PDB file of C-alpha atoms and ligand atoms in Angstrom:
ATOM      1  CA  MET J 451       0.083 -12.620 -26.315  1.00 56.00           C
ATOM      2  CA  GLU J 452       2.078  -9.706 -24.931  1.00 61.00           C
ATOM      3  CA  SER J 453      -0.966  -8.341 -23.064  1.00 74.00           C
ATOM      4  CA  GLN J 454      -1.438 -11.702 -21.287  1.00 94.00           C
ATOM      5  CA  ARG J 455       1.685 -10.931 -19.292  1.00 97.00           C
ATOM      6  CA  PHE J 456      -0.309  -8.260 -17.473  1.00 98.00           C
ATOM      7  CA  ASP J 457      -3.582 -10.178 -17.314  1.00 98.00           C
ATOM      8  CA  LEU J 458      -4.909 -10.807 -13.801  1.00 98.00           C
ATOM      9  CA  THR J 459      -8.011 -12.783 -14.757  1.00 98.00           C
ATOM     10  CA  GLY J 460      -8.733 -15.474 -12.163  1.00 98.00           C
ATOM     11  CA  LYS J 461      -6.729 -13.689  -9.444  1.00 98.00           C
ATOM     12  CA  THR J 462      -8.108 -12.086  -6.312  1.00 99.00           C
ATOM     13  CA  ALA J 463      -6.338  -9.128  -4.708  1.00 99.00           C
ATOM     14  CA  LEU J 464      -6.800  -7.914  -1.146  1.00 99.00           C
ATOM     15  CA  ILE J 465      -5.979  -4.207  -0.904  1.00 99.00           C
ATOM     16  CA  THR J 466      -5.839  -2.334   2.388  1.00 98.00           C
ATOM     17  CA  GLY J 467      -6.457   1.399   2.414  1.00 98.00           C
ATOM     18  CA  ALA J 468      -8.679   0.888  -0.619  1.00 98.00           C
ATOM     19  CA  GLY J 469     -11.430   3.340   0.294  1.00 98.00           C
ATOM     20  CA  ARG J 470      -9.734   6.272  -1.409  1.00 98.00           C
ATOM     21  CA  GLY J 471      -6.408   7.643  -2.651  1.00 98.00           C
ATOM     22  CA  ILE J 472      -3.600   5.334  -3.733  1.00 98.00           C
ATOM     23  CA  GLY J 473      -5.237   2.104  -2.516  1.00 98.00           C
ATOM     24  CA  LEU J 474      -8.418   2.775  -4.463  1.00 98.00           C
ATOM     25  CA  ALA J 475      -6.470   3.648  -7.631  1.00 98.00           C
ATOM     26  CA  ILE J 476      -4.527   0.372  -7.354  1.00 99.00           C
ATOM     27  CA  ALA J 477      -7.711  -1.622  -6.669  1.00 99.00           C
ATOM     28  CA  ARG J 478      -9.365  -0.120  -9.760  1.00 98.00           C
ATOM     29  CA  ALA J 479      -6.305  -0.831 -11.924  1.00 98.00           C
ATOM     30  CA  LEU J 480      -6.008  -4.460 -10.777  1.00 98.00           C
ATOM     31  CA  ALA J 481      -9.733  -4.905 -11.481  1.00 99.00           C
ATOM     32  CA  GLU J 482      -9.313  -3.347 -14.931  1.00 98.00           C
ATOM     33  CA  HIS J 483      -6.684  -6.025 -15.582  1.00 98.00           C
ATOM     34  CA  GLY J 484      -9.099  -8.789 -14.611  1.00 98.00           C
ATOM     35  CA  ALA J 485      -8.674  -9.285 -10.842  1.00 98.00           C
ATOM     36  CA  ASP J 486     -11.502  -9.519  -8.345  1.00 99.00           C
ATOM     37  CA  VAL J 487     -10.780  -7.317  -5.351  1.00 99.00           C
ATOM     38  CA  ILE J 488     -11.294  -7.281  -1.596  1.00 99.00           C
ATOM     39  CA  LEU J 489     -11.282  -3.729  -0.253  1.00 99.00           C
ATOM     40  CA  VAL J 490     -10.247  -3.000   3.342  1.00 98.00           C
ATOM     41  CA  ALA J 491     -10.371   0.293   5.289  1.00 98.00           C
ATOM     42  CA  ARG J 492     -12.280   1.670   8.296  1.00 98.00           C
ATOM     43  CA  SER J 493     -14.953   3.667   6.514  1.00 98.00           C
ATOM     44  CA  ALA J 494     -17.695   1.230   5.402  1.00 98.00           C
ATOM     45  CA  ASP J 495     -19.346   4.014   3.379  1.00 98.00           C
ATOM     46  CA  GLN J 496     -16.242   4.784   1.308  1.00 98.00           C
ATOM     47  CA  LEU J 497     -15.678   1.061   0.726  1.00 98.00           C
ATOM     48  CA  GLN J 498     -19.257   0.569  -0.459  1.00 98.00           C
ATOM     49  CA  ILE J 499     -18.963   3.443  -2.934  1.00 98.00           C
ATOM     50  CA  ALA J 500     -15.638   2.086  -4.227  1.00 98.00           C
ATOM     51  CA  ALA J 501     -17.000  -1.469  -4.548  1.00 98.00           C
ATOM     52  CA  ARG J 502     -20.125  -0.328  -6.401  1.00 98.00           C
ATOM     53  CA  GLU J 503     -17.992   1.667  -8.809  1.00 98.00           C
ATOM     54  CA  ILE J 504     -15.689  -1.320  -9.501  1.00 98.00           C
ATOM     55  CA  GLU J 505     -18.562  -3.787  -9.922  1.00 98.00           C
ATOM     56  CA  ALA J 506     -20.720  -1.521 -12.091  1.00 98.00           C
ATOM     57  CA  GLY J 507     -17.953   0.272 -14.001  1.00 98.00           C
ATOM     58  CA  ILE J 508     -15.354  -2.468 -14.449  1.00 98.00           C
ATOM     59  CA  GLY J 509     -17.428  -5.608 -14.026  1.00 98.00           C
ATOM     60  CA  ARG J 510     -15.269  -7.419 -11.461  1.00 98.00           C
ATOM     61  CA  HIS J 511     -16.332  -8.694  -8.033  1.00 98.00           C
ATOM     62  CA  ALA J 512     -15.504  -6.339  -5.151  1.00 98.00           C
ATOM     63  CA  TRP J 513     -15.957  -7.430  -1.547  1.00 98.00           C
ATOM     64  CA  THR J 514     -15.638  -4.958   1.312  1.00 98.00           C
ATOM     65  CA  LEU J 515     -14.349  -5.529   4.827  1.00 98.00           C
ATOM     66  CA  ALA J 516     -14.499  -2.510   7.147  1.00 98.00           C
ATOM     67  CA  PHE J 517     -11.722  -2.932   9.693  1.00 98.00           C
ATOM     68  CA  ASP J 518      -9.398  -0.783  11.799  1.00 98.00           C
ATOM     69  CA  LEU J 519      -5.875  -2.093  11.147  1.00 98.00           C
ATOM     70  CA  SER J 520      -4.584  -0.516  14.345  1.00 98.00           C
ATOM     71  CA  LYS J 521      -6.370  -3.441  16.069  1.00 97.00           C
ATOM     72  CA  THR J 522      -3.573  -5.797  15.156  1.00 96.00           C
ATOM     73  CA  ASN J 523      -5.024  -8.687  17.221  1.00 97.00           C
ATOM     74  CA  GLY J 524      -7.933  -8.954  14.800  1.00 98.00           C
ATOM     75  CA  VAL J 525      -5.923  -8.848  11.578  1.00 98.00           C
ATOM     76  CA  GLU J 526      -5.599 -12.618  11.203  1.00 97.00           C
ATOM     77  CA  HIS J 527      -9.348 -12.945  11.580  1.00 98.00           C
ATOM     78  CA  LEU J 528      -9.801 -10.234   8.943  1.00 98.00           C
ATOM     79  CA  PHE J 529      -7.733 -12.306   6.542  1.00 98.00           C
ATOM     80  CA  SER J 530      -9.760 -15.469   7.151  1.00 98.00           C
ATOM     81  CA  ASP J 531     -12.975 -13.462   6.587  1.00 98.00           C
ATOM     82  CA  ALA J 532     -11.509 -12.310   3.259  1.00 98.00           C
ATOM     83  CA  VAL J 533     -10.689 -15.880   2.214  1.00 98.00           C
ATOM     84  CA  GLU J 534     -14.136 -17.051   3.248  1.00 98.00           C
ATOM     85  CA  ALA J 535     -15.838 -14.277   1.267  1.00 98.00           C
ATOM     86  CA  ALA J 536     -13.767 -14.467  -1.911  1.00 98.00           C
ATOM     87  CA  GLY J 537     -12.609 -18.092  -1.866  1.00 98.00           C
ATOM     88  CA  GLY J 538      -8.905 -17.174  -1.791  1.00 98.00           C
ATOM     89  CA  VAL J 539      -6.344 -14.390  -2.099  1.00 99.00           C
ATOM     90  CA  ASP J 540      -3.512 -14.318  -4.677  1.00 99.00           C
ATOM     91  CA  ILE J 541      -2.209 -10.757  -4.317  1.00 99.00           C
ATOM     92  CA  LEU J 542      -1.873  -8.735  -1.115  1.00 99.00           C
ATOM     93  CA  VAL J 543      -1.405  -4.963  -1.312  1.00 99.00           C
ATOM     94  CA  ASN J 544      -0.518  -3.413   2.043  1.00 99.00           C
ATOM     95  CA  CYS J 545      -1.430   0.203   1.372  1.00 98.00           C
ATOM     96  CA  ALA J 546      -3.300   1.489   4.450  1.00 98.00           C
ATOM     97  CA  GLY J 547      -1.258   4.193   6.074  1.00 97.00           C
ATOM     98  CA  THR J 548      -1.445   7.030   8.499  1.00 97.00           C
ATOM     99  CA  THR J 549       0.856   9.606  10.057  1.00 97.00           C
ATOM    100  CA  VAL J 550       1.298  11.950  13.000  1.00 97.00           C
ATOM    101  CA  ARG J 551       3.143  15.221  12.415  1.00 96.00           C
ATOM    102  CA  LYS J 552       4.804  16.419  15.632  1.00 97.00           C
ATOM    103  CA  PRO J 553       8.262  17.378  16.867  1.00 98.00           C
ATOM    104  CA  THR J 554       9.698  14.118  18.159  1.00 98.00           C
ATOM    105  CA  GLU J 555      10.334  15.522  21.647  1.00 98.00           C
ATOM    106  CA  ASP J 556       6.547  16.003  22.017  1.00 97.00           C
ATOM    107  CA  LEU J 557       5.569  12.654  20.557  1.00 98.00           C
ATOM    108  CA  SER J 558       3.544  10.286  22.750  1.00 98.00           C
ATOM    109  CA  LEU J 559       4.260   6.564  22.731  1.00 98.00           C
ATOM    110  CA  GLU J 560       0.592   6.066  21.966  1.00 98.00           C
ATOM    111  CA  ASP J 561       0.920   8.034  18.697  1.00 98.00           C
ATOM    112  CA  PHE J 562       4.129   6.212  17.816  1.00 98.00           C
ATOM    113  CA  ARG J 563       2.577   2.787  18.400  1.00 98.00           C
ATOM    114  CA  ARG J 564      -0.607   3.593  16.456  1.00 98.00           C
ATOM    115  CA  VAL J 565       1.311   4.629  13.338  1.00 98.00           C
ATOM    116  CA  MET J 566       3.607   1.604  13.615  1.00 98.00           C
ATOM    117  CA  ASP J 567       0.601  -0.708  14.058  1.00 98.00           C
ATOM    118  CA  VAL J 568      -1.301   0.608  11.021  1.00 98.00           C
ATOM    119  CA  ASN J 569       1.690   1.065   8.690  1.00 98.00           C
ATOM    120  CA  LEU J 570       3.923  -1.856   9.679  1.00 98.00           C
ATOM    121  CA  THR J 571       2.525  -4.398  12.153  1.00 98.00           C
ATOM    122  CA  SER J 572      -0.722  -4.925  10.242  1.00 98.00           C
ATOM    123  CA  ALA J 573       1.318  -5.519   7.074  1.00 98.00           C
ATOM    124  CA  LEU J 574       3.391  -8.129   8.914  1.00 98.00           C
ATOM    125  CA  VAL J 575       0.379  -9.988  10.314  1.00 98.00           C
ATOM    126  CA  LEU J 576      -1.522  -9.892   7.002  1.00 98.00           C
ATOM    127  CA  SER J 577       1.583 -11.118   5.174  1.00 99.00           C
ATOM    128  CA  GLN J 578       1.981 -14.009   7.631  1.00 98.00           C
ATOM    129  CA  ALA J 579      -1.650 -15.054   7.147  1.00 98.00           C
ATOM    130  CA  PHE J 580      -1.256 -14.678   3.363  1.00 99.00           C
ATOM    131  CA  CYS J 581       1.886 -16.838   3.357  1.00 99.00           C
ATOM    132  CA  ARG J 582       0.166 -19.619   5.321  1.00 98.00           C
ATOM    133  CA  HIS J 583      -2.811 -19.409   2.941  1.00 98.00           C
ATOM    134  CA  CYS J 584      -0.638 -19.662  -0.192  1.00 98.00           C
ATOM    135  CA  ARG J 585       1.388 -22.524   1.225  1.00 98.00           C
ATOM    136  CA  SER J 586      -1.636 -24.556   2.291  1.00 98.00           C
ATOM    137  CA  ALA J 587      -3.257 -23.966  -1.123  1.00 98.00           C
ATOM    138  CA  GLY J 588       0.043 -24.829  -2.855  1.00 98.00           C
ATOM    139  CA  LYS J 589      -0.066 -21.684  -4.986  1.00 98.00           C
ATOM    140  CA  PRO J 590       2.252 -18.738  -5.629  1.00 98.00           C
ATOM    141  CA  GLY J 591       1.489 -15.239  -4.389  1.00 98.00           C
ATOM    142  CA  GLY J 592       2.512 -11.615  -4.614  1.00 98.00           C
ATOM    143  CA  ILE J 593       2.803  -8.987  -1.901  1.00 99.00           C
ATOM    144  CA  ILE J 594       3.101  -5.283  -2.711  1.00 99.00           C
ATOM    145  CA  ASN J 595       3.890  -2.960   0.185  1.00 99.00           C
ATOM    146  CA  ILE J 596       3.306   0.747  -0.248  1.00 99.00           C
ATOM    147  CA  GLY J 597       6.410   2.452   1.092  1.00 98.00           C
ATOM    148  CA  SER J 598       7.365   6.098   0.745  1.00 98.00           C
ATOM    149  CA  LEU J 599      10.284   8.457   0.204  1.00 98.00           C
ATOM    150  CA  ALA J 600      10.599   7.846   3.954  1.00 98.00           C
ATOM    151  CA  CYS J 601      11.963   4.370   3.079  1.00 98.00           C
ATOM    152  CA  HIS J 602      14.939   6.269   1.673  1.00 96.00           C
ATOM    153  CA  ALA J 603      15.555   9.277   3.929  1.00 98.00           C
ATOM    154  CA  ALA J 604      14.127  11.257   6.830  1.00 98.00           C
ATOM    155  CA  ARG J 605      12.389  14.593   7.259  1.00 96.00           C
ATOM    156  CA  PRO J 606      11.752  16.351  10.587  1.00 97.00           C
ATOM    157  CA  THR J 607       8.526  15.810  12.608  1.00 97.00           C
ATOM    158  CA  ILE J 608       7.391  12.454  11.201  1.00 98.00           C
ATOM    159  CA  ALA J 609       9.450   9.964  13.221  1.00 98.00           C
ATOM    160  CA  PRO J 610       6.688   7.310  13.542  1.00 98.00           C
ATOM    161  CA  TYR J 611       5.971   7.434   9.816  1.00 98.00           C
ATOM    162  CA  THR J 612       9.655   7.226   8.867  1.00 98.00           C
ATOM    163  CA  CYS J 613      10.323   4.357  11.288  1.00 98.00           C
ATOM    164  CA  SER J 614       7.286   2.474   9.999  1.00 98.00           C
ATOM    165  CA  LYS J 615       8.205   2.935   6.332  1.00 98.00           C
ATOM    166  CA  MET J 616      11.880   2.058   6.800  1.00 98.00           C
ATOM    167  CA  GLY J 617      10.641  -0.995   8.742  1.00 99.00           C
ATOM    168  CA  LEU J 618       8.297  -1.857   5.882  1.00 99.00           C
ATOM    169  CA  LEU J 619      11.226  -1.831   3.467  1.00 99.00           C
ATOM    170  CA  GLY J 620      13.144  -4.142   5.822  1.00 99.00           C
ATOM    171  CA  LEU J 621      10.116  -6.419   6.003  1.00 99.00           C
ATOM    172  CA  THR J 622       9.813  -6.390   2.198  1.00 99.00           C
ATOM    173  CA  LYS J 623      13.395  -7.545   1.728  1.00 99.00           C
ATOM    174  CA  THR J 624      13.241 -10.104   4.547  1.00 99.00           C
ATOM    175  CA  LEU J 625      10.046 -11.730   3.316  1.00 99.00           C
ATOM    176  CA  ALA J 626      11.321 -11.689  -0.279  1.00 99.00           C
ATOM    177  CA  VAL J 627      14.354 -13.787   0.609  1.00 98.00           C
ATOM    178  CA  GLU J 628      12.540 -15.950   3.165  1.00 98.00           C
ATOM    179  CA  TRP J 629       9.478 -16.742   1.061  1.00 99.00           C
ATOM    180  CA  ALA J 630      11.044 -16.983  -2.398  1.00 98.00           C
ATOM    181  CA  PRO J 631      11.139 -20.796  -2.039  1.00 98.00           C
ATOM    182  CA  TYR J 632       7.329 -20.712  -1.592  1.00 98.00           C
ATOM    183  CA  GLY J 633       6.831 -18.769  -4.820  1.00 98.00           C
ATOM    184  CA  ILE J 634       5.812 -15.596  -2.985  1.00 99.00           C
ATOM    185  CA  ASN J 635       7.263 -12.403  -4.472  1.00 99.00           C
ATOM    186  CA  VAL J 636       7.452  -9.400  -2.148  1.00 99.00           C
ATOM    187  CA  ASN J 637       8.128  -5.869  -3.384  1.00 99.00           C
ATOM    188  CA  ALA J 638       7.474  -2.276  -2.426  1.00 99.00           C
ATOM    189  CA  ILE J 639       6.456   0.891  -4.217  1.00 99.00           C
ATOM    190  CA  GLY J 640       7.839   4.179  -2.908  1.00 98.00           C
ATOM    191  CA  PRO J 641       5.541   7.011  -3.983  1.00 98.00           C
ATOM    192  CA  GLY J 642       6.858  10.551  -4.086  1.00 98.00           C
ATOM    193  CA  TYR J 643       4.500  13.316  -2.977  1.00 98.00           C
ATOM    194  CA  ILE J 644       1.021  12.380  -4.202  1.00 98.00           C
ATOM    195  CA  ALA J 645      -2.116  14.525  -4.085  1.00 98.00           C
ATOM    196  CA  THR J 646      -4.450  12.601  -1.724  1.00 97.00           C
ATOM    197  CA  GLU J 647      -6.326  13.259   1.507  1.00 96.00           C
ATOM    198  CA  LEU J 648      -3.179  12.335   3.464  1.00 94.00           C
ATOM    199  CA  THR J 649      -1.272  15.268   1.977  1.00 96.00           C
ATOM    200  CA  VAL J 650      -4.020  17.932   2.139  1.00 96.00           C
ATOM    201  CA  PRO J 651      -2.305  19.802   5.013  1.00 95.00           C
ATOM    202  CA  LEU J 652       1.001  19.745   3.110  1.00 95.00           C
ATOM    203  CA  ARG J 653      -0.513  20.963  -0.157  1.00 97.00           C
ATOM    204  CA  LYS J 654      -2.268  23.792   1.676  1.00 97.00           C
ATOM    205  CA  ASP J 655       1.077  25.051   2.981  1.00 97.00           C
ATOM    206  CA  PRO J 656       2.553  27.275   0.201  1.00 98.00           C
ATOM    207  CA  GLU J 657       6.112  26.855   1.468  1.00 98.00           C
ATOM    208  CA  PHE J 658       5.820  23.065   1.531  1.00 97.00           C
ATOM    209  CA  ASP J 659       4.190  23.066  -1.904  1.00 98.00           C
ATOM    210  CA  ARG J 660       7.086  25.118  -3.328  1.00 98.00           C
ATOM    211  CA  TRP J 661       9.572  22.738  -1.697  1.00 98.00           C
ATOM    212  CA  VAL J 662       7.898  19.674  -3.253  1.00 98.00           C
ATOM    213  CA  LEU J 663       7.818  21.251  -6.716  1.00 98.00           C
ATOM    214  CA  ALA J 664      11.475  22.297  -6.439  1.00 98.00           C
ATOM    215  CA  LYS J 665      12.607  18.833  -5.269  1.00 98.00           C
ATOM    216  CA  THR J 666      10.631  16.938  -7.924  1.00 98.00           C
ATOM    217  CA  PRO J 667      12.435  17.059 -11.283  1.00 98.00           C
ATOM    218  CA  LEU J 668       9.161  16.390 -13.132  1.00 98.00           C
ATOM    219  CA  GLY J 669       7.845  19.509 -11.414  1.00 98.00           C
ATOM    220  CA  ARG J 670       4.466  18.414 -10.061  1.00 98.00           C
ATOM    221  CA  TRP J 671       2.703  16.455  -7.322  1.00 98.00           C
ATOM    222  CA  GLY J 672       1.947  12.883  -8.370  1.00 98.00           C
ATOM    223  CA  THR J 673      -1.547  11.461  -8.699  1.00 98.00           C
ATOM    224  CA  PRO J 674      -2.704   8.063  -7.369  1.00 98.00           C
ATOM    225  CA  GLU J 675      -2.967   6.922 -11.007  1.00 98.00           C
ATOM    226  CA  ASP J 676       0.780   7.526 -11.469  1.00 98.00           C
ATOM    227  CA  LEU J 677       1.383   4.472  -9.248  1.00 98.00           C
ATOM    228  CA  VAL J 678      -0.777   1.908 -10.951  1.00 98.00           C
ATOM    229  CA  GLY J 679       1.612   0.920 -13.754  1.00 98.00           C
ATOM    230  CA  VAL J 680       4.189  -0.453 -11.320  1.00 98.00           C
ATOM    231  CA  ALA J 681       1.473  -2.110  -9.229  1.00 99.00           C
ATOM    232  CA  ILE J 682       0.148  -3.972 -12.290  1.00 98.00           C
ATOM    233  CA  LEU J 683       3.669  -5.049 -13.222  1.00 98.00           C
ATOM    234  CA  LEU J 684       4.356  -6.377  -9.719  1.00 98.00           C
ATOM    235  CA  ALA J 685       0.993  -8.160  -9.485  1.00 98.00           C
ATOM    236  CA  SER J 686       1.219  -9.857 -12.876  1.00 98.00           C
ATOM    237  CA  LYS J 687       3.190 -12.565 -14.633  1.00 98.00           C
ATOM    238  CA  ALA J 688       5.350  -9.838 -16.183  1.00 98.00           C
ATOM    239  CA  GLY J 689       6.852  -9.333 -12.705  1.00 98.00           C
ATOM    240  CA  ASP J 690       7.572 -13.002 -11.959  1.00 98.00           C
ATOM    241  CA  PHE J 691      11.370 -12.534 -11.588  1.00 98.00           C
ATOM    242  CA  ILE J 692      11.130  -9.366  -9.505  1.00 99.00           C
ATOM    243  CA  THR J 693      11.348  -9.706  -5.733  1.00 99.00           C
ATOM    244  CA  GLY J 694      12.819  -7.787  -2.784  1.00 99.00           C
ATOM    245  CA  GLN J 695      12.797  -4.468  -4.657  1.00 99.00           C
ATOM    246  CA  ILE J 696      11.445  -1.021  -4.025  1.00 98.00           C
ATOM    247  CA  PHE J 697      10.319   1.044  -7.018  1.00 98.00           C
ATOM    248  CA  TYR J 698      10.267   4.781  -6.387  1.00 98.00           C
ATOM    249  CA  VAL J 699       7.539   6.475  -8.394  1.00 98.00           C
ATOM    250  CA  ASP J 700       8.557   9.962  -7.379  1.00 98.00           C
ATOM    251  CA  GLY J 701       8.936  12.202 -10.429  1.00 98.00           C
ATOM    252  CA  GLY J 702      12.717  11.869 -10.061  1.00 98.00           C
ATOM    253  CA  TRP J 703      12.960  12.969  -6.400  1.00 98.00           C
ATOM    254  CA  THR J 704      15.428  10.272  -5.293  1.00 98.00           C
ATOM    255  CA  ALA J 705      17.600  10.812  -8.397  1.00 98.00           C
ATOM    256  CA  LEU J 706      18.288  14.470  -7.574  1.00 97.00           C
ATOM    257  CA  ILE J 707      21.323  15.586  -5.585  1.00 93.00           C
TER     258      ILE J 707
HETATM  259  N1  NAP W 332       0.010  10.639  -0.524  1.00 97.46           N
HETATM  260  C1  NAP W 332       1.338  10.595  -0.531  1.00 97.46           C
HETATM  261  O1  NAP W 332       2.016  11.589  -0.855  1.00 97.46           O
HETATM  262  C2  NAP W 332       2.053   9.337  -0.142  1.00 97.46           C
HETATM  263  C3  NAP W 332       3.441   9.317  -0.336  1.00 97.46           C
HETATM  264  C4  NAP W 332       4.133   8.180   0.030  1.00 97.46           C
HETATM  265  C5  NAP W 332       3.461   7.087   0.550  1.00 97.46           C
HETATM  266  N2  NAP W 332       2.107   7.131   0.722  1.00 97.46           N
HETATM  267  C6  NAP W 332       1.470   5.959   1.305  1.00 97.46           C
HETATM  268  O2  NAP W 332       0.413   5.514   0.490  1.00 97.46           O
HETATM  269  C7  NAP W 332      -0.557   4.860   1.299  1.00 97.46           C
HETATM  270  C8  NAP W 332      -1.932   5.435   0.989  1.00 97.46           C
HETATM  271  O3  NAP W 332      -1.918   6.808   1.290  1.00 97.46           O
HETATM  272  P1  NAP W 332      -2.895   7.861   0.604  1.00 97.46           P
HETATM  273  O4  NAP W 332      -2.082   9.047   0.297  1.00 97.46           O
HETATM  274  O5  NAP W 332      -3.708   7.204  -0.443  1.00 97.46           O
HETATM  275  O6  NAP W 332      -3.775   8.235   1.887  1.00 97.46           O
HETATM  276  P2  NAP W 332      -5.328   8.436   2.114  1.00 97.46           P
HETATM  277  O7  NAP W 332      -5.960   9.056   0.921  1.00 97.46           O
HETATM  278  O8  NAP W 332      -5.436   9.096   3.433  1.00 97.46           O
HETATM  279  O9  NAP W 332      -5.857   6.934   2.204  1.00 97.46           O
HETATM  280  C9  NAP W 332      -5.465   6.106   3.268  1.00 97.46           C
HETATM  281  C10 NAP W 332      -6.299   4.838   3.235  1.00 97.46           C
HETATM  282  O10 NAP W 332      -5.893   4.041   4.356  1.00 97.46           O
HETATM  283  C11 NAP W 332      -7.042   3.754   5.153  1.00 97.46           C
HETATM  284  N3  NAP W 332      -6.671   3.702   6.559  1.00 97.46           N
HETATM  285  C12 NAP W 332      -6.082   4.668   7.312  1.00 97.46           C
HETATM  286  N4  NAP W 332      -5.975   4.252   8.575  1.00 97.46           N
HETATM  287  C13 NAP W 332      -6.506   3.001   8.631  1.00 97.46           C
HETATM  288  C14 NAP W 332      -6.713   2.079   9.668  1.00 97.46           C
HETATM  289  N5  NAP W 332      -6.361   2.329  10.939  1.00 97.46           N
HETATM  290  N6  NAP W 332      -7.291   0.889   9.364  1.00 97.46           N
HETATM  291  C15 NAP W 332      -7.681   0.610   8.107  1.00 97.46           C
HETATM  292  N7  NAP W 332      -7.516   1.454   7.087  1.00 97.46           N
HETATM  293  C16 NAP W 332      -6.948   2.644   7.345  1.00 97.46           C
HETATM  294  C17 NAP W 332      -7.982   4.928   4.870  1.00 97.46           C
HETATM  295  O11 NAP W 332      -9.343   4.622   5.095  1.00 97.46           O
HETATM  296  P3  NAP W 332     -10.128   4.927   6.487  1.00 97.46           P
HETATM  297  O12 NAP W 332      -9.719   6.298   6.937  1.00 97.46           O
HETATM  298  O13 NAP W 332     -11.568   4.785   6.101  1.00 97.46           O
HETATM  299  O14 NAP W 332      -9.681   3.843   7.395  1.00 97.46           O
HETATM  300  C18 NAP W 332      -7.767   5.128   3.369  1.00 97.46           C
HETATM  301  O15 NAP W 332      -8.536   4.197   2.619  1.00 97.46           O
HETATM  302  C19 NAP W 332      -0.111   5.062   2.743  1.00 97.46           C
HETATM  303  O16 NAP W 332       0.566   3.912   3.187  1.00 97.46           O
HETATM  304  C20 NAP W 332       0.858   6.226   2.654  1.00 97.46           C
HETATM  305  O17 NAP W 332       1.821   6.193   3.659  1.00 97.46           O
HETATM  306  C21 NAP W 332       1.388   8.239   0.397  1.00 97.46           C
END
């Protein structure tokens, strides 16, 4: 009985950034709890490998849609392709993300816009399409946005990333209060520093590595699997009364003075 609260059987989740890293870990975990999954990222090869692993290893359906989310004009079409392939979407995980590391005085508008488009605008457009889909099907839904410590505070040289993630938190709270009457819950997860491809340059820098370990009370980099417990909670019936929140999964980073 208790385990049914976390059961996702009969649900379909669309996860962006699902080719590797955090998105793939969340896709696997949702599938392990019974959901079919639609995987979105640019690299068709990575998506195919991920989908084969989920279908063969976990036994759930996994559809793949290779798409560049910086092309925000096509995002609505991407969502209708997903609905056509899978028959519907019940959970949307906006996880795809990118960054540019540069002193802000040297930052081009092109770089700024690309990061904002991938990290924030695509999440907005997908969420809009998801909301219309849920409303026309007369069903509830759940949106999980993958934020960051950058939802909470800033660090030099990543202005586009910080603006996009603070914007994503604003979007999370806005949609939560606006779409609560439609039965759509909207929350965010704020990962601390997690060992993925995105953070390879940071982990290779001994000074940065020392800084992360010193600032993280639990004393280590996180893994993508550290994030899946909260994702399952937010996607499942157990999370029905949770909306408009961000959950930092950061080894204690944001608790430390
Ligand atoms: N790692 C951390 O320490 C950390 C901390 C806080 C928050 N996060 C957030 O967690 C999310 C996932 O990051 P990660 O660490 O798992 O990074 P990652 O390993 O680099 O994975 C990023 C995923 O996003 C996809 N992606 C990137 N640009 C895309 C685009 N233009 N269109 C479609 N898909 C795109 C990538 O696939 P393709 O390259 O094939 O497109 C990949 O599947 C991001 O939103 C990131 O900001 C990460």
